[in-house]
XYZ file of C-alpha atoms in Angstrom:
591
model
C -7.947 -5.243 -23.290
C -9.456 -4.777 -26.383
C -10.865 -1.284 -28.058
C -8.847 1.094 -30.106
C -8.165 3.601 -26.911
C -5.033 5.702 -27.173
C -5.100 9.062 -27.979
C -4.501 9.676 -32.298
C -2.925 13.187 -30.983
C 0.760 13.770 -32.769
C 1.780 15.091 -28.846
C 5.216 13.245 -29.095
C 4.824 11.907 -25.423
C 5.156 8.446 -23.960
C 1.343 8.465 -23.548
C 1.117 5.881 -20.688
C 2.717 6.795 -17.550
C 2.642 3.209 -14.423
C 3.528 3.343 -10.729
C 3.135 0.013 -9.013
C -0.172 -0.026 -9.374
C -1.905 2.117 -12.135
C -1.203 3.097 -15.245
C -2.280 5.598 -16.488
C -3.518 5.615 -20.869
C -3.725 9.051 -22.926
C -7.579 8.127 -23.656
C -9.239 8.447 -27.650
C -12.263 11.213 -26.368
C -14.580 12.747 -29.430
C -15.755 14.483 -26.359
C -12.742 17.416 -25.125
C -9.789 15.708 -23.429
C -9.433 11.451 -20.608
C -7.146 9.409 -19.118
C -7.956 5.822 -18.913
C -6.698 4.135 -15.470
C -6.146 0.665 -15.237
C -5.716 -0.879 -11.717
C -2.786 -3.664 -12.910
C -4.480 -6.082 -11.289
C -7.422 -6.322 -13.344
C -6.490 -8.068 -16.640
C -8.524 -8.774 -19.844
C -10.548 -6.634 -22.211
C -12.153 -3.326 -20.981
C -15.744 -3.115 -20.167
C -17.526 -1.478 -23.760
C -18.064 1.997 -21.089
C -14.336 2.447 -19.681
C -14.671 4.456 -15.713
C -12.129 7.227 -16.933
C -10.189 10.558 -15.634
C -12.542 13.653 -17.472
C -11.486 17.689 -17.065
C -10.199 18.903 -19.132
C -11.087 20.532 -22.997
C -8.839 18.580 -25.198
C -6.556 16.337 -25.584
C -4.790 14.651 -22.887
C -0.442 15.614 -23.753
C 1.375 13.607 -20.794
C 0.560 12.076 -17.344
C 2.767 11.313 -14.927
C 2.088 9.464 -11.212
C 3.373 11.362 -7.823
C 5.999 9.332 -5.948
C 5.207 10.042 -2.764
C 1.234 9.714 -3.060
C 0.503 6.513 -5.134
C -3.282 7.591 -6.069
C -1.893 11.036 -7.293
C -2.618 11.822 -10.689
C -0.745 14.615 -12.680
C -1.531 15.315 -16.348
C -0.994 18.282 -18.845
C -3.026 19.109 -21.945
C -4.749 20.853 -24.596
C -6.708 22.832 -22.903
C -2.860 25.034 -21.713
C -4.961 23.072 -17.854
C -2.867 20.979 -16.044
C -4.769 18.685 -13.113
C -4.703 17.213 -10.700
C -5.592 13.610 -9.805
C -6.852 10.986 -6.721
C -7.518 7.500 -7.913
C -11.197 6.581 -5.625
C -9.938 3.490 -2.887
C -11.042 -0.111 -4.060
C -11.328 1.523 -7.773
C -11.401 -1.586 -10.754
C -12.184 -0.769 -14.000
C -14.012 -3.510 -14.177
C -17.308 -2.261 -12.055
C -19.469 0.415 -12.991
C -18.251 4.255 -11.739
C -19.312 7.755 -12.770
C -16.163 8.840 -14.179
C -13.840 10.516 -12.165
C -12.915 14.395 -11.574
C -9.616 16.493 -10.322
C -9.288 17.535 -7.029
C -7.921 20.620 -8.376
C -6.532 21.809 -12.136
C -3.834 24.772 -11.762
C -3.680 27.437 -14.542
C -0.426 29.266 -15.558
C 0.541 28.137 -18.800
C -1.236 30.371 -22.270
C -0.260 27.722 -24.731
C -0.516 23.309 -25.122
C 1.284 21.903 -21.819
C 3.710 18.872 -23.413
C 5.215 17.521 -19.843
C 4.638 16.518 -16.418
C 7.581 15.700 -14.224
C 7.066 15.209 -10.193
C 9.536 16.071 -8.250
C 11.477 13.058 -7.211
C 12.267 14.230 -3.399
C 9.922 17.414 -2.679
C 6.561 16.182 -1.629
C 4.251 18.662 -4.331
C 6.250 20.280 -6.342
C 5.438 19.342 -10.850
C 7.526 20.756 -13.235
C 5.187 21.665 -16.516
C 7.102 22.239 -19.865
C 5.272 24.583 -22.527
C 4.005 25.725 -25.914
C 3.978 28.673 -24.855
C 8.428 28.077 -25.281
C 8.403 27.944 -20.226
C 8.851 25.247 -17.695
C 7.128 26.206 -15.018
C 7.820 24.706 -11.485
C 5.210 24.828 -9.101
C 4.021 23.821 -5.013
C 0.410 21.942 -5.650
C -0.602 22.439 -2.498
C -1.173 26.057 -2.965
C -1.377 25.776 -6.697
C 0.667 28.336 -7.360
C 3.425 28.821 -9.922
C 6.660 29.506 -8.512
C 9.504 29.523 -10.783
C 9.248 31.009 -14.801
C 12.653 29.244 -16.590
C 12.584 30.968 -19.706
C 13.651 28.772 -23.026
C 12.962 30.107 -26.555
C 12.307 27.125 -28.207
C 9.155 24.684 -27.420
C 10.033 22.378 -25.008
C 10.538 18.536 -25.643
C 11.680 16.698 -23.072
C 13.139 17.294 -18.789
C 14.275 15.135 -16.946
C 15.213 15.862 -13.654
C 18.563 14.113 -11.758
C 18.022 12.519 -8.700
C 18.262 14.936 -5.866
C 15.792 17.200 -7.355
C 18.372 19.709 -7.508
C 19.207 20.545 -11.398
C 16.912 19.298 -14.624
C 18.280 18.492 -17.902
C 15.575 19.529 -20.692
C 15.732 19.614 -24.535
C 13.845 21.695 -27.934
C 12.798 22.518 -30.627
C 16.310 24.499 -31.045
C 18.874 22.104 -31.055
C 19.414 22.936 -27.230
C 20.394 20.829 -23.461
C 20.103 22.513 -21.034
C 20.763 22.212 -17.584
C 18.882 24.409 -15.237
C 18.869 24.880 -11.293
C 15.451 24.691 -11.194
C 14.693 27.187 -8.302
C 16.656 30.045 -10.595
C 15.364 31.657 -14.188
C 18.814 31.628 -15.604
C 20.493 28.018 -16.948
C 23.215 26.664 -15.545
C 24.666 25.675 -18.712
C 23.296 25.504 -23.200
C 25.401 23.170 -25.476
C 24.282 22.339 -29.374
C 22.439 18.966 -28.808
C 21.407 16.057 -31.879
C 21.663 18.318 -34.591
C 18.784 16.118 -36.602
C 15.279 17.642 -38.212
C 13.157 15.396 -35.585
C 12.798 15.933 -31.718
C 15.132 14.735 -28.755
C 14.370 13.440 -25.539
C 16.922 13.299 -22.697
C 17.020 11.617 -19.242
C 19.717 11.669 -16.353
C 20.533 8.516 -15.390
C 19.270 8.464 -11.467
C 22.245 8.485 -9.212
C 25.323 8.742 -11.739
C 25.998 12.626 -11.907
C 26.034 12.032 -16.842
C 22.577 12.679 -18.826
C 21.333 9.981 -21.967
C 20.020 11.550 -25.082
C 18.384 10.563 -27.974
C 17.995 12.200 -31.544
C 19.444 11.680 -34.935
C 21.706 12.864 -36.964
C 21.790 15.396 -40.116
C 21.568 12.579 -41.515
C 18.840 11.441 -39.670
C 19.518 8.620 -37.999
C 19.105 7.271 -34.938
C 21.983 8.023 -31.835
C 22.501 7.861 -28.467
C 24.819 10.873 -26.716
C 26.595 10.230 -22.782
C 27.064 13.631 -20.856
C 29.325 15.006 -18.538
C 26.881 18.096 -16.322
C 30.248 19.624 -15.596
C 31.512 20.031 -19.322
C 28.056 20.282 -21.921
C 30.926 20.913 -25.077
C 30.282 17.706 -26.285
C 28.874 13.928 -25.268
C 31.510 11.206 -23.635
C 32.901 9.770 -26.530
C 30.490 11.834 -29.340
C 26.964 10.966 -30.975
C 27.248 7.125 -30.645
C 25.285 6.262 -34.353
C 22.040 2.876 -34.059
C 20.940 2.576 -37.083
C 18.526 4.599 -39.990
C 14.700 3.913 -37.878
C 12.465 6.528 -38.471
C 11.163 6.464 -35.108
C 11.494 8.383 -31.886
C 13.119 7.447 -29.114
C 11.906 6.893 -25.445
C 14.440 6.646 -23.736
C 14.180 4.482 -19.736
C 16.845 4.393 -17.165
C 17.176 2.110 -14.300
C 19.680 3.688 -11.680
C 19.626 -0.358 -9.841
C 21.475 -2.051 -12.727
C 22.928 1.077 -14.521
C 21.251 0.177 -18.492
C 19.226 2.346 -19.688
C 16.476 1.064 -22.169
C 15.217 2.606 -26.103
C 11.882 2.082 -27.145
C 11.346 3.840 -30.393
C 7.747 4.784 -31.456
C 7.107 3.419 -34.218
C 9.174 -0.134 -33.662
C 8.026 -3.318 -31.835
C 11.969 -4.255 -30.088
C 13.587 -2.928 -27.531
C 17.394 -2.857 -27.123
C 19.206 -1.868 -24.008
C 22.347 -0.895 -22.901
C 24.583 -0.637 -20.436
C 27.000 1.616 -18.514
C 30.369 0.994 -17.197
C 33.390 3.715 -17.282
C 31.669 5.785 -19.423
C 30.437 3.596 -22.058
C 27.440 1.811 -23.280
C 27.434 -1.576 -23.885
C 25.045 -3.398 -26.538
C 23.242 -6.007 -23.893
C 20.587 -8.000 -25.970
C 17.109 -6.627 -26.990
C 13.280 -7.756 -26.132
C 12.106 -7.768 -30.560
C 8.286 -7.762 -31.491
C 6.426 -7.584 -35.502
C 3.579 -5.704 -32.959
C 5.234 -1.836 -32.647
C 4.239 0.374 -30.729
C 3.682 4.105 -30.029
C 2.797 4.449 -26.402
C 5.627 3.169 -22.841
C 6.377 3.718 -20.157
C 7.699 1.752 -17.468
C 7.556 0.627 -13.374
C 9.410 2.448 -10.871
C 11.748 0.153 -9.321
C 10.250 -0.091 -5.792
C 7.281 -2.082 -8.391
C 9.329 -5.084 -9.579
C 8.986 -8.259 -8.279
C 12.100 -9.338 -6.930
C 11.091 -12.681 -6.140
C 11.310 -13.933 -9.614
C 14.393 -11.810 -10.365
C 12.010 -9.620 -12.188
C 14.836 -6.565 -12.230
C 11.713 -4.024 -14.478
C 8.557 -3.957 -16.434
C 6.749 -2.280 -19.096
C 4.071 -1.765 -20.747
C 3.949 -1.298 -24.136
C 0.626 -0.541 -26.280
C -0.096 -3.209 -29.220
C -2.097 -1.346 -32.411
C -3.447 0.926 -29.731
C -6.097 -1.176 -28.824
C -3.398 -3.350 -26.731
C -1.536 -3.530 -23.185
C 1.334 -5.381 -23.633
C 3.512 -6.224 -20.036
C 6.808 -6.828 -20.914
C 9.513 -8.033 -17.698
C 12.884 -8.070 -17.760
C 13.771 -10.984 -15.072
C 17.480 -11.220 -14.597
C 18.155 -15.790 -15.705
C 19.723 -17.419 -12.601
C 19.127 -20.212 -11.257
C 19.850 -19.059 -7.502
C 15.909 -18.378 -5.818
C 17.974 -16.972 -2.819
C 17.941 -13.605 -2.772
C 19.671 -11.536 -5.608
C 20.829 -8.192 -3.323
C 24.039 -7.294 -5.810
C 20.764 -6.394 -9.173
C 19.017 -5.207 -6.122
C 20.787 -2.217 -4.333
C 18.422 0.512 -2.589
C 15.902 2.340 -4.593
C 14.390 4.919 -3.904
C 11.274 4.197 -1.325
C 8.121 7.314 -2.484
C 8.687 8.378 1.188
C 9.316 12.760 0.266
C 13.082 13.921 2.272
C 11.824 17.274 1.635
C 8.445 19.711 1.761
C 7.392 22.569 -0.554
C 8.426 25.390 0.936
C 11.559 23.621 1.899
C 12.576 22.666 -1.550
C 11.832 26.356 -3.014
C 13.308 27.740 0.019
C 16.699 26.011 -1.133
C 17.247 23.393 -0.054
C 18.284 19.785 -0.817
C 17.297 16.605 0.236
C 18.819 13.221 -0.943
C 15.569 10.800 -2.482
C 14.765 8.827 0.985
C 15.713 4.849 -1.166
C 14.484 0.953 0.683
C 15.439 -2.297 1.118
C 14.872 -3.953 -1.675
C 14.682 -7.727 -0.276
C 10.723 -6.640 1.917
C 10.081 -7.115 -2.641
C 11.500 -10.092 -1.328
C 9.701 -11.300 0.939
C 6.444 -9.787 -0.205
C 7.306 -10.670 -3.988
C 5.092 -6.843 -4.631
C 4.905 -3.648 -3.799
C 4.438 -3.617 0.578
C 2.385 -1.062 0.500
C 0.770 2.228 -1.763
C 2.739 5.006 -0.806
C 0.943 7.659 0.445
C 2.841 9.860 2.749
C 2.124 13.793 1.157
C -1.964 15.778 1.433
C -2.651 16.816 -2.472
C -4.335 19.477 -2.663
C -8.389 19.521 -3.432
C -9.955 22.482 -5.154
C -13.463 22.219 -7.055
C -12.041 22.803 -11.055
C -13.586 25.646 -11.211
C -15.305 27.353 -14.993
C -13.942 29.511 -17.750
C -10.450 30.579 -19.082
C -9.241 32.259 -15.797
C -4.794 32.034 -16.348
C -4.231 33.836 -13.340
C -2.800 31.087 -10.196
C -5.496 29.757 -7.451
C -4.761 29.221 -4.219
C -5.954 25.353 -4.151
C -6.067 24.141 -0.105
C -7.001 21.483 1.422
C -9.986 19.439 2.200
C -11.316 18.343 6.366
C -10.790 15.038 5.035
C -7.388 15.319 4.111
C -6.715 17.459 7.196
C -6.577 14.789 9.515
C -3.625 12.771 10.242
C -2.762 9.733 7.870
C -1.207 6.622 9.908
C 2.704 5.265 9.010
C 2.635 4.048 5.308
C 4.441 1.431 6.729
C 1.923 0.041 7.739
C -1.132 -1.373 5.801
C -3.000 1.008 5.778
C -5.022 2.006 2.565
C -4.706 6.030 1.521
C -7.146 8.707 2.748
C -10.312 8.367 1.410
C -12.147 11.267 -0.952
C -15.354 10.209 0.618
C -16.093 10.427 3.992
C -16.681 6.672 5.930
C -18.494 8.578 9.111
C -21.385 6.596 9.704
C -23.698 8.487 11.965
C -24.673 7.446 15.877
C -28.442 6.107 16.700
C -28.751 8.243 19.832
C -30.674 5.157 22.095
C -34.597 5.943 22.267
C -35.389 6.816 26.939
C -36.385 2.803 26.480
C -32.619 1.575 25.601
C -31.198 3.747 27.733
C -33.189 2.665 31.029
C -32.589 -1.108 29.694
C -29.012 0.238 29.729
C -29.656 1.404 32.743
C -31.035 -1.734 35.059
C -27.500 -3.737 32.984
C -24.569 -2.006 33.571
C -23.822 -3.384 37.044
C -23.550 -7.026 35.197
C -21.758 -5.257 32.534
C -17.471 -5.802 33.369
C -15.376 -3.097 32.871
C -13.379 -2.861 29.624
C -9.156 -3.208 30.813
C -10.471 1.004 32.216
C -8.647 2.292 35.027
C -11.947 3.506 36.820
C -13.785 2.552 39.122
C -17.026 0.664 38.354
C -20.149 2.588 38.691
C -22.865 2.257 41.165
C -26.045 1.485 40.050
C -29.430 0.931 41.917
C -31.034 -1.825 42.404
C -34.155 -2.851 43.207
C -35.251 -3.800 47.589
C -35.193 -7.768 46.808
C -32.067 -7.757 44.825
C -30.566 -6.431 47.336
C -32.128 -8.884 50.339
C -30.541 -11.914 48.427
C -27.194 -10.822 48.002
C -27.210 -10.379 52.254
C -28.975 -13.513 52.457
C -26.112 -15.175 49.853
C -24.172 -13.421 52.721
C -24.992 -14.540 55.347
C -25.236 -18.158 54.189
C -21.720 -18.315 52.307
C -20.155 -16.970 55.904
C -22.173 -18.660 58.405
C -20.618 -22.223 60.322
C -21.199 -25.031 59.621
C -22.992 -27.184 61.580
C -20.982 -30.309 63.638
C -18.092 -28.232 61.294
C -18.197 -30.476 58.769
C -17.563 -29.198 55.481
C -19.879 -28.894 52.497
C -20.004 -31.378 49.645
C -18.963 -28.082 47.606
C -15.836 -28.196 49.233
C -14.759 -31.445 48.312
C -16.061 -31.776 45.113
C -13.580 -28.765 44.634
C -11.476 -29.054 42.727
C -7.843 -28.195 44.520
C -7.708 -31.524 46.333
C -5.090 -30.190 48.642
C -6.490 -27.972 50.084
C -9.302 -30.847 50.843
C -7.621 -32.443 52.988
C -7.067 -32.933 57.669
C -4.835 -31.096 58.394
C -5.524 -33.495 61.966
C -5.206 -31.103 65.674
C -2.652 -31.841 68.475
C -4.260 -34.211 70.609
C -3.544 -32.023 73.577
C -5.615 -29.567 72.759
C -8.956 -28.450 74.042
C -11.992 -28.906 72.637
C -12.169 -25.285 72.345
C -9.116 -24.951 70.605
C -10.475 -28.264 67.722
C -13.831 -26.714 66.887
C -11.738 -23.180 66.670
C -8.844 -24.583 64.462
C -11.416 -26.287 62.093
C -14.135 -24.078 62.090
C -10.167 -22.050 60.949
C -9.312 -24.991 57.983
C -14.163 -24.661 57.322
C -13.678 -20.913 56.231
C -10.071 -21.185 54.426
C -11.500 -24.116 52.450
C -14.608 -22.571 52.003
C -13.029 -18.711 50.578
C -11.110 -21.158 48.760
C -14.032 -22.622 47.006
C -15.761 -19.244 45.920
C -11.656 -17.977 44.298
C -11.389 -20.976 41.999
C -15.352 -20.457 41.294
C -15.559 -17.021 40.705
C -12.168 -18.301 38.031
C -13.920 -20.991 35.669
C -17.418 -19.154 35.581
C -17.095 -16.261 33.606
C -19.646 -13.094 35.061
C -23.006 -13.248 33.860
C -24.847 -10.398 32.969
C -28.456 -12.300 33.381
C -29.859 -15.783 35.158
C -30.848 -16.443 30.600
C -27.502 -16.329 29.881
C -26.405 -18.467 33.668
C -28.408 -20.618 32.078
C -27.286 -21.388 28.995
C -23.310 -21.954 30.169
C -25.131 -24.696 31.339
C -26.586 -27.010 29.316
C -23.102 -25.348 26.981
C -20.781 -27.157 29.768
C -23.683 -30.378 30.311
C -23.366 -30.860 25.863
C -19.728 -30.942 25.795
C -19.548 -33.167 28.798
C -21.952 -35.324 26.856
C -19.954 -35.323 23.524
C -16.630 -35.955 25.874
C -17.908 -38.995 27.620
C -19.314 -39.892 23.548
C -16.085 -39.293 22.453
C -14.147 -41.459 25.553
C -16.739 -44.756 24.577
C -16.360 -44.077 20.815
C -12.314 -44.173 21.412
C -12.235 -46.666 23.593
C -13.753 -49.016 21.752
C -11.122 -48.004 19.251
C -8.282 -49.067 21.213
C -10.056 -52.100 21.778
C -10.125 -53.066 18.022
C -6.581 -51.835 17.796
C -5.482 -54.747 20.615
C -7.378 -56.809 19.360
C -6.403 -56.504 15.903
C -2.494 -56.271 17.164
C -3.503 -59.485 19.439
C -4.220 -61.590 15.827
C -0.944 -60.947 14.361
C 1.274 -61.450 16.383
C -0.531 -64.534 17.013
C -0.770 -65.103 13.285
C 3.084 -64.427 13.795
C 4.030 -66.914 16.237
C 1.661 -70.098 14.054
C 3.905 -68.582 10.824
C 7.890 -68.658 12.014
C 6.715 -71.682 14.571
C 5.529 -73.522 11.704
C-alpha cells in the first residue's frame, strides 16, 4: 500500500487501529480530517483516489473499533468532535466508492479529542479524553455523555480493565489515576514516570495489574508494573530499558501473558512475558524501517492453525502498512490449547443502560479452537445496534439524542451464523404487481400447481365443460370392467411382478364366484397400477410439459442402451485380451 498517507499531526496516538477484518488509518488529508479504512484481505497498492471516511473538519487524532460490531468505528478529532462510522457492506478500497460519511457524531468536549476507547463488555459505551482536561463516558445509543471525569491536566492515555468497571489514565501532570468510570472521583492517584515526555498505560487483561511506559528524569525509557490496590510505588520499581527517544506503545496479550513494546521512531518491537509479577525479556522483532503508527489485531483475529498468537500492523515511512505475525515455533500441527485460552468473543455482556446503572459482568469469551477449524475469524460481529443520525452543521456543543433508524430496528440474526451485519442501504426490491392478463393465466394454471407443503386444502378451481367431461370419461374407463375378465396389458407390464400372479380359484367354486374373484383381482391390480404410475410420474401442469418429460425419458433410455452396448463391447475386448495373455503365459511356461 503506497502513497504518503499517514497523518503528520504531532498528537501522540497510535495512528492505526485494527480489528479482525479492517484496518483504520489516520489519513493525511489537506481539507479537514479523514480516515482510510482498509479491509485486511485487500493487499497491494492503493488506488490514486482512495475511498476515505470524511466528516471531521480537522485532523483525526485517534480511532477505535467497536468490539461488539466489527463494522462500527469511533474517531476523535482536532475539531473537538467524536464521530461514529459504519463500514458499508462488501466495502473494498480496490473499487470506486463515494466517500463514507459518519452515521452520528457526539459533541460535548470543548477542545481536541485525543483518545477514544470502547468498553470491553458493555454495548455502545465509549470513553474519550480531551484537551479540555476531562474524560467522558458516552452512551452512544442516546448520543449523550453520561459521566464526566475531571482531570487537572491533559490526558495522555486511557485503558479499561478486563470487565470495564475500572479505568486507568495517565496525564501531563505525571499522575496515574484509577477511576470508577461511573463516578466523577478517582479511586486512587499516584506519581508515575518522572520524565517530561508522554507516558502510556495499559490494563493487563484478566490480571489485576497495570503496566505503564514512560521516561525517567534522565530521559531513559522505562517500564513499570503496578498493583491497583497499592499504587504508592510500582512493583519492583521502575525498570530502565534504554535511552531511546521514541514514546513506547504498549500492547498486552492476555492469552500468553506477553506485553509488546513498540517505540515511535524505532524499527524494533520487543516483548516480555509476565510471570510472578516480573517482566522477563523474551525476544525482539528487529527492522531497519521505523514506525510511527502501530496496531494489534484482537485475539479472535489471529490464525490459530499456524500457531499465530498475535499479529501487528506497522507503518513504514508513512507510505506502507506492513503486517507482522508472532508465531510460536512448534512442529505439531494439532491445536495448541495451552497458548489459546478462551478469548473475548465480541458479544456484549451488558447494555449501556445496565452498565451505567451500576451492573457489572465479565467479558463473554469464546473457545479458540473455532479459529483453528476456520483458520481465521469465525464471523463479523454485529451484535449491537448503532446510532444513525445525520451529521449536523455548526458548532453546537449540546449533547445530541441519537435514535436508531428504521432499518437498524429490524431484528438481527444470531452472530454465530454465517450472516453479514445489516446493510446501510436497504436491499428491498419493489414487488411487481401482476396485470389482469397475468392474473387470468395464473387462475387457469392454479389447478395444476402442487401445494408447497402447506397445511391447507387445495383451492377449488373452476374448469371448462370439456375438461369435466374428459375427467368423467376417464373415471368411467378406469372403473370399467375389462372384457372377458382379462388383465390389461398395462397391468401385465407393471414393475410390481409379485401382484401380477393370478391366484388360482378353488375348483369347487361356482362360475359366479370365479367371476367375483377375478374381478376383484383385476380391480386391485388396476388400483395398484394407478398408485405406481402416480408415484413414478410427477404432476404435470400442462400437456407440453408431459410431452417434454416423455421425450426426456426416451432420450435417457436411448443413451442407456447405447452405453450398455459400449460397455458390453469393452468387456468383450477385455475378455479377449485376458484370453490372449493367459495363452501367452501358458505357452511361455510350457517351453
